Short mmCIF file of C-alpha atoms in Angstrom, two decimals:
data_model
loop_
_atom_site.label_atom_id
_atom_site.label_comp_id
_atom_site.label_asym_id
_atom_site.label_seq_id
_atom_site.Cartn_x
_atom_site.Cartn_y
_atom_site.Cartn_z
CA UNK A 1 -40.55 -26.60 11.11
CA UNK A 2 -37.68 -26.87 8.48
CA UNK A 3 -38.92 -25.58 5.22
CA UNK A 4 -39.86 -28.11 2.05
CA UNK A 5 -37.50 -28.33 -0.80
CA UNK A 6 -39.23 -28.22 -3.93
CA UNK A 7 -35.95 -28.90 -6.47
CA UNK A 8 -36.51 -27.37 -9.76
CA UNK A 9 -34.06 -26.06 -12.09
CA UNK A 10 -34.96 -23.48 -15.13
CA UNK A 11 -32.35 -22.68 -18.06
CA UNK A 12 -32.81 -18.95 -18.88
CA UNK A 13 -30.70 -17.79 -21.81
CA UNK A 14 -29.28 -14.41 -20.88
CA UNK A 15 -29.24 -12.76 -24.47
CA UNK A 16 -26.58 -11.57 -26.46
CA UNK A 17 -25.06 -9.14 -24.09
CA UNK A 18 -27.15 -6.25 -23.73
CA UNK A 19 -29.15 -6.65 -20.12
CA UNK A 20 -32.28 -5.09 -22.13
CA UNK A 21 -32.31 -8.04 -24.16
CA UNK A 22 -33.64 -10.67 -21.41
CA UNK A 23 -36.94 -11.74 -21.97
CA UNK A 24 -39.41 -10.86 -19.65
CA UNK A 25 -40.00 -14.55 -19.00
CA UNK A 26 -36.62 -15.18 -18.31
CA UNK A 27 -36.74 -12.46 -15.80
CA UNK A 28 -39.81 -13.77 -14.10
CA UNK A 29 -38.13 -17.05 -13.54
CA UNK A 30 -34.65 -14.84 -12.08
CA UNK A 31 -37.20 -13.66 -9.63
CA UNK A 32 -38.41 -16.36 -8.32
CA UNK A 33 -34.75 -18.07 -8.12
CA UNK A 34 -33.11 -19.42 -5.04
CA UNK A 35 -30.27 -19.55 -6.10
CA UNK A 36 -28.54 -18.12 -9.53
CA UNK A 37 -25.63 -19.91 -11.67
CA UNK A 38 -24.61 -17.45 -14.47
CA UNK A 39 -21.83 -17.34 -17.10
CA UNK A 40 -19.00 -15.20 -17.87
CA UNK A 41 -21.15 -14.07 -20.66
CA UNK A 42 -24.23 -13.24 -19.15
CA UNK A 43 -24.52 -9.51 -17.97
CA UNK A 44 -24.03 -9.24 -14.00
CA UNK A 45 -26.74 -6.53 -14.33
CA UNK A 46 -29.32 -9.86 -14.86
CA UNK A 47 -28.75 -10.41 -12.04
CA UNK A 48 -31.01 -7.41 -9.84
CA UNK A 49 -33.71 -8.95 -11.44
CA UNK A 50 -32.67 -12.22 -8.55
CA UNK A 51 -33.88 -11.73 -5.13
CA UNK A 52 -31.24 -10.03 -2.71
CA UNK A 53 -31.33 -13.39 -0.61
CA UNK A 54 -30.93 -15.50 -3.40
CA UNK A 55 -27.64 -16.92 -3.83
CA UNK A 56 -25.37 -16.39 -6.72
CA UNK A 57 -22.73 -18.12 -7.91
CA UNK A 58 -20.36 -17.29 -10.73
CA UNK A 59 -19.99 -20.54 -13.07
CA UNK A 60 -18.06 -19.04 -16.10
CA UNK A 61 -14.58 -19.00 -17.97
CA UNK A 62 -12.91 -15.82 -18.25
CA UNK A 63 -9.01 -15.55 -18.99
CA UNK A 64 -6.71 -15.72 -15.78
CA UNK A 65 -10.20 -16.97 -13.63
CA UNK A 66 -10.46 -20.79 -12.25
CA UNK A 67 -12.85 -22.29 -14.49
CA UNK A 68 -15.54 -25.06 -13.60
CA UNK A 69 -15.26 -28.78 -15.61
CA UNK A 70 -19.22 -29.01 -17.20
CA UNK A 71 -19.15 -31.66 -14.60
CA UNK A 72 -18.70 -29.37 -11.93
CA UNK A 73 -21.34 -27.17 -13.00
CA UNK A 74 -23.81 -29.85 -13.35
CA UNK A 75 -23.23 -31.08 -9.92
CA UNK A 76 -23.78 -27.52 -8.64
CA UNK A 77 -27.04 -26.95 -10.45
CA UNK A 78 -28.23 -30.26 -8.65
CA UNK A 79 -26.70 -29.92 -5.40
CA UNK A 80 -28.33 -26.46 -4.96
CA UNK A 81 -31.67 -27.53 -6.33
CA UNK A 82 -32.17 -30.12 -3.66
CA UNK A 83 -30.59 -27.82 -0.88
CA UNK A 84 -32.25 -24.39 -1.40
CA UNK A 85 -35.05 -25.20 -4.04
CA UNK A 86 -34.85 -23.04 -7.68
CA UNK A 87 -31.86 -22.52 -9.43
CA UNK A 88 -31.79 -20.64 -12.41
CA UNK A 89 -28.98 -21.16 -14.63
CA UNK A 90 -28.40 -18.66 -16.45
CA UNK A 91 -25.89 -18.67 -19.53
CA UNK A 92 -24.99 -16.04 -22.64
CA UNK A 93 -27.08 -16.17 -25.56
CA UNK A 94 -29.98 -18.95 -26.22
CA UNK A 95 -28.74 -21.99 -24.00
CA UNK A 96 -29.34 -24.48 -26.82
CA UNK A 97 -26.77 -22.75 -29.50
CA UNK A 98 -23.50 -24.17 -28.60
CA UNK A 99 -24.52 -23.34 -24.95
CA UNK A 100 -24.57 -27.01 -23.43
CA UNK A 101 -27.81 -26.94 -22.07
CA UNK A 102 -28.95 -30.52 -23.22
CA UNK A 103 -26.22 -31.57 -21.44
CA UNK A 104 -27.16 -29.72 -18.08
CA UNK A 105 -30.91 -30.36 -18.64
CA UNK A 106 -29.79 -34.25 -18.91
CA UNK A 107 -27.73 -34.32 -15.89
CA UNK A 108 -30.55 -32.65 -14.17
CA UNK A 109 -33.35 -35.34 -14.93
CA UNK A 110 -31.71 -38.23 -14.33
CA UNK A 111 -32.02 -37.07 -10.69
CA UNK A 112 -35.63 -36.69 -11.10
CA UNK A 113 -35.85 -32.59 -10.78
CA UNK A 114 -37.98 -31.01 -12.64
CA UNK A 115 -36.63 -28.70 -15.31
CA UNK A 116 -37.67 -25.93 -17.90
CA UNK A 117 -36.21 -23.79 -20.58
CA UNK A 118 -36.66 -20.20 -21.45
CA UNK A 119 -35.08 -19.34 -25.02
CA UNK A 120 -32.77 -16.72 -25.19
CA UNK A 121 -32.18 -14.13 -27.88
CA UNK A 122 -28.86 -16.17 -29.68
CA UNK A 123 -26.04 -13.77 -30.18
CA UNK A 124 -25.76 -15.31 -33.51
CA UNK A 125 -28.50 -13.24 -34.99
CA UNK A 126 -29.26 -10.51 -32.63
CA UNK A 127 -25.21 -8.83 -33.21
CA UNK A 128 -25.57 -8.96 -36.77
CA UNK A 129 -29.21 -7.34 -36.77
CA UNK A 130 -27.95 -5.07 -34.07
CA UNK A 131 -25.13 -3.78 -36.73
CA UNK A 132 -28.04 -3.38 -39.57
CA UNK A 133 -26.58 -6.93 -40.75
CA UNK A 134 -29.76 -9.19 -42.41
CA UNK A 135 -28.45 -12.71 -42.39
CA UNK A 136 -30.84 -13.46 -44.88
CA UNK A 137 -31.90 -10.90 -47.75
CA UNK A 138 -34.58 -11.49 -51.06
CA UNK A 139 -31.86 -12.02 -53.87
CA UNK A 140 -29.01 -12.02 -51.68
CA UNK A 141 -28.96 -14.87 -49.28
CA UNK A 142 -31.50 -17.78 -48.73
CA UNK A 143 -30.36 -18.98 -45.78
CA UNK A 144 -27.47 -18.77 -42.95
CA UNK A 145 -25.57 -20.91 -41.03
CA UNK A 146 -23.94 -21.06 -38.00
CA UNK A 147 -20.71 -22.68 -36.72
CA UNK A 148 -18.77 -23.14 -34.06
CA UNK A 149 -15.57 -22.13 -34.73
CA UNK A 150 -14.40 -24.12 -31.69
CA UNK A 151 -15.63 -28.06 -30.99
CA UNK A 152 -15.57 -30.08 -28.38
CA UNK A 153 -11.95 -31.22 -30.13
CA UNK A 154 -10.72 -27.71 -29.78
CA UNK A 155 -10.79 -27.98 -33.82
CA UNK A 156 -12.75 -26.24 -36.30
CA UNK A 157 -15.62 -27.03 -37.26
CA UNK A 158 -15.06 -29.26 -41.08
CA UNK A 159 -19.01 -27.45 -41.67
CA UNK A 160 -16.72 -24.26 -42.40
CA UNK A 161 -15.57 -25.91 -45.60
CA UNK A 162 -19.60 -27.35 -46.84
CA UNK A 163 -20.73 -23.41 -45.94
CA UNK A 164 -17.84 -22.08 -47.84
CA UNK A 165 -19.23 -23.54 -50.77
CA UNK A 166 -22.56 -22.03 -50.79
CA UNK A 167 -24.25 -19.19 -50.86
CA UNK A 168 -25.28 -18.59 -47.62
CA UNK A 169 -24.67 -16.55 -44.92
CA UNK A 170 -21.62 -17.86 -42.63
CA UNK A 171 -21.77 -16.76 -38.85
CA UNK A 172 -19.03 -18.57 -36.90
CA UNK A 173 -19.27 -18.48 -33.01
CA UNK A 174 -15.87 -18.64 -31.16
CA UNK A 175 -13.60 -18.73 -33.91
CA UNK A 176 -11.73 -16.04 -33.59
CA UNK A 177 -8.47 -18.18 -32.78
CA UNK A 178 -9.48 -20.30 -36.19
CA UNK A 179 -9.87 -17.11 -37.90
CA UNK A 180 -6.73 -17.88 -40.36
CA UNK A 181 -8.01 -21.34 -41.19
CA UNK A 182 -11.39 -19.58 -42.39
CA UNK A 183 -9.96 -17.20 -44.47
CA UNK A 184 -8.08 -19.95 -46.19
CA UNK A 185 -10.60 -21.98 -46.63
CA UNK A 186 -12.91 -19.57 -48.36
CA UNK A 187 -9.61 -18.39 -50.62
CA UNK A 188 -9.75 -22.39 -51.91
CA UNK A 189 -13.29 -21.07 -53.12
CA UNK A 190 -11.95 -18.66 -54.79
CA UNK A 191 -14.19 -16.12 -52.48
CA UNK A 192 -11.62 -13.06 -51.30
CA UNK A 193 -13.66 -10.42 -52.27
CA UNK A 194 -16.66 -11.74 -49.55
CA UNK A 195 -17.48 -9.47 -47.53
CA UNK A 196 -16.71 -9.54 -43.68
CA UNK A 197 -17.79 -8.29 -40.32
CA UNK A 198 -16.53 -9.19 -37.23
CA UNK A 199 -18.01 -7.93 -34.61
CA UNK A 200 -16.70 -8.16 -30.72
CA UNK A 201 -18.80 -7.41 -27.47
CA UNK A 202 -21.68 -7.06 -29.74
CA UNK A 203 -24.99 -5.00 -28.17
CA UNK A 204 -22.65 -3.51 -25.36
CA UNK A 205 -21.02 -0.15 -24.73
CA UNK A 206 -17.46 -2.14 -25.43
CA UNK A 207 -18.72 -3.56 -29.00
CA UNK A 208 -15.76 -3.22 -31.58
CA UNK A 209 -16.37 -3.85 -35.69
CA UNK A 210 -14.59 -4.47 -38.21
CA UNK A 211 -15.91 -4.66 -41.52
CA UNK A 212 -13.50 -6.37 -44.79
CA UNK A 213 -13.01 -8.93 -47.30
CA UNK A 214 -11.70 -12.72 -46.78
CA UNK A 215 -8.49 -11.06 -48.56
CA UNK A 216 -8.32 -7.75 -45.90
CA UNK A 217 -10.18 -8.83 -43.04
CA UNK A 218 -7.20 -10.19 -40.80
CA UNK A 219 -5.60 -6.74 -41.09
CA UNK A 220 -8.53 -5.16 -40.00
CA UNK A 221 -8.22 -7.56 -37.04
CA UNK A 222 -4.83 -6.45 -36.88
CA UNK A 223 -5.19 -2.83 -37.08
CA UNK A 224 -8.28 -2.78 -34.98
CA UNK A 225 -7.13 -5.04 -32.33
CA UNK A 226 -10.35 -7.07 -32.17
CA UNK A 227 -10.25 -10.04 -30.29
CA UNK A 228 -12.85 -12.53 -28.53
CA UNK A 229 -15.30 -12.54 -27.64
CA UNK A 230 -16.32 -12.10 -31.16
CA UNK A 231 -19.00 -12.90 -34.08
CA UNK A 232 -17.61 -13.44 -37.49
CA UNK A 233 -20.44 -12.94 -40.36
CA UNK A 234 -19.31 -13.73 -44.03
CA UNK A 235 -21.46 -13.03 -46.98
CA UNK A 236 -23.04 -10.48 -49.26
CA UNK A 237 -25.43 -9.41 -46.51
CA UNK A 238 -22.41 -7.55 -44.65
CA UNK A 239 -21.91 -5.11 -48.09
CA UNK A 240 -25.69 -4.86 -48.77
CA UNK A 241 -26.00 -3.74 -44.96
CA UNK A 242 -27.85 -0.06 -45.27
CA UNK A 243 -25.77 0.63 -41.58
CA UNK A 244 -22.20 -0.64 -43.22
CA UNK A 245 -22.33 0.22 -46.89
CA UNK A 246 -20.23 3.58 -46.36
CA UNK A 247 -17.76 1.96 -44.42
CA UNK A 248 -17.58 -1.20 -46.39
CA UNK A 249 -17.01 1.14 -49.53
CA UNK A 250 -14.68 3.36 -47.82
CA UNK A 251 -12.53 0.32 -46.63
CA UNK A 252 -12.06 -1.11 -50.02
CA UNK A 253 -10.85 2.28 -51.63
CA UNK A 254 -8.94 3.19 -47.96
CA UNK A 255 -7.47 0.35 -46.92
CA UNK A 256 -5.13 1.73 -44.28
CA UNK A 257 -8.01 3.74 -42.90
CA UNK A 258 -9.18 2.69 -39.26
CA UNK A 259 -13.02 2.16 -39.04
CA UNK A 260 -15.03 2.34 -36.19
CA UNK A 261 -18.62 1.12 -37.06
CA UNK A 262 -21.03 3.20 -35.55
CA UNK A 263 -18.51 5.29 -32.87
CA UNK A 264 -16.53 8.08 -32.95
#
């Protein structure tokens, strides 16, 4: 007798980086997967938590690697849900913060499979707390927000220029490549002496920091070499960080001085 098909697809965001950052729900649902769809930025080591059987199929965009269209990857996720049964797809961060999963979840429906969401641990607040970095902070900051420094356009985001104007915390998600445009807009604000952090490969053993102002902080790049993937957090919070203070201080008076936050 051939085996039933039960399709059924479950979203499981993989965390910010570090495999010890998966929920435990989102590691139930990896073991009970048939198959496994996971990013370029979701740790490979997620996937022991997959039976050996299960299938596993790498979905993501690295440099110099054939990419999948979204359309391709949707198609996937359904085609393997009606062929082998589960599919977890599993992608970086919380799939609901500039992740695309509404899209897939969509897609998925309108053939009538069943679908479910575990949350995962957004990148956008777990690096910065990971670095000592409160995004929000009695008397300092009342609230955060964060951007894609990349849309859909390939453009940056125009929210840059409302959050420039505030108070708030500023986390910008691939922008990296926009990183010039930011600094000038928060110089028309008259804000160089904000505080920066940019933080690359946050939560894993290849994590880079750099810690400036909107004035300094593209030498730091510079000097530092940091590129994406990246986290860029602007605001007070990054100078009243316990973890960064010394460093923060140290860079102001030693500008030519490289930094390593946190490694030797």
């Amino acid at each position: 007798m051939h085996k039933i098909v039960k399709p059924i697809v479950t979203l499981v965001g993989a965390g910010p980086g570090d495999p010890d950052l998966l929920t435990i729900k989102g590691a139930k649902a990896l073991a009970e997967a048939d198959v496994v769809l996971y990013d370029a930025l979701a740790n490979d080591e997620l996937l022991s938590y997959a039976p050996k059987k299960a299938l596993k199929i790498f979905v993501g965009k690295r440099k110099g690697c054939h990419a999948y269209t979204q359309d391709q990857i949707n198609q996937l996720i359904v085609d393997n849900a009606l062929t082998y049964g589960h599919v977890v797809r599993l992608k970086g961060g919380d799939p609901f913060i500039f992740g695309r999963g509404s899209e897939e979840i969509d897609y998925v429906e309108s053939f009538g499979i069943p679908t479910f969401v575990v949350p995962g641990i957004s990148s956008s607040i777990a690096v910065p707390a990971s670095q000592g970095i409160s995004l929000t902070k009695r008397g300092v900051s009342e609230s955060f927000w964060v951007i894609t420094g990349t849309t859909s356009a390939r453009k940056l985001s125009t929210d840059v220029a409302l959050a420039a104007q505030s108070s708030a915390t500023v986390v910008v998600l691939m922008g990296m490549s926009k990183l010039h445009e930011i600094v000038a807009i928060f110089k028309k604000e008259s804000k160089g002496e904000i505080p920066v952090a940019i933080i690359q490969n946050g939560t894993t053993p290849e994590e880079k920091i750099g810690i400036g102002t909107i004035n300094s902080i593209q030498q730091v790049v510079a000097d530092k070499n940091l590129s994406s993937p990246a986290i860029i957090v602007i605001g007070e919070v990054v100078g009243d960080s316990k973890k960064s203070t010394g460093f923060y201080k140290e860079l102001k008076s030693i500008s030519n001085k490289q930094v390593l936050y946190g490694k030797e």
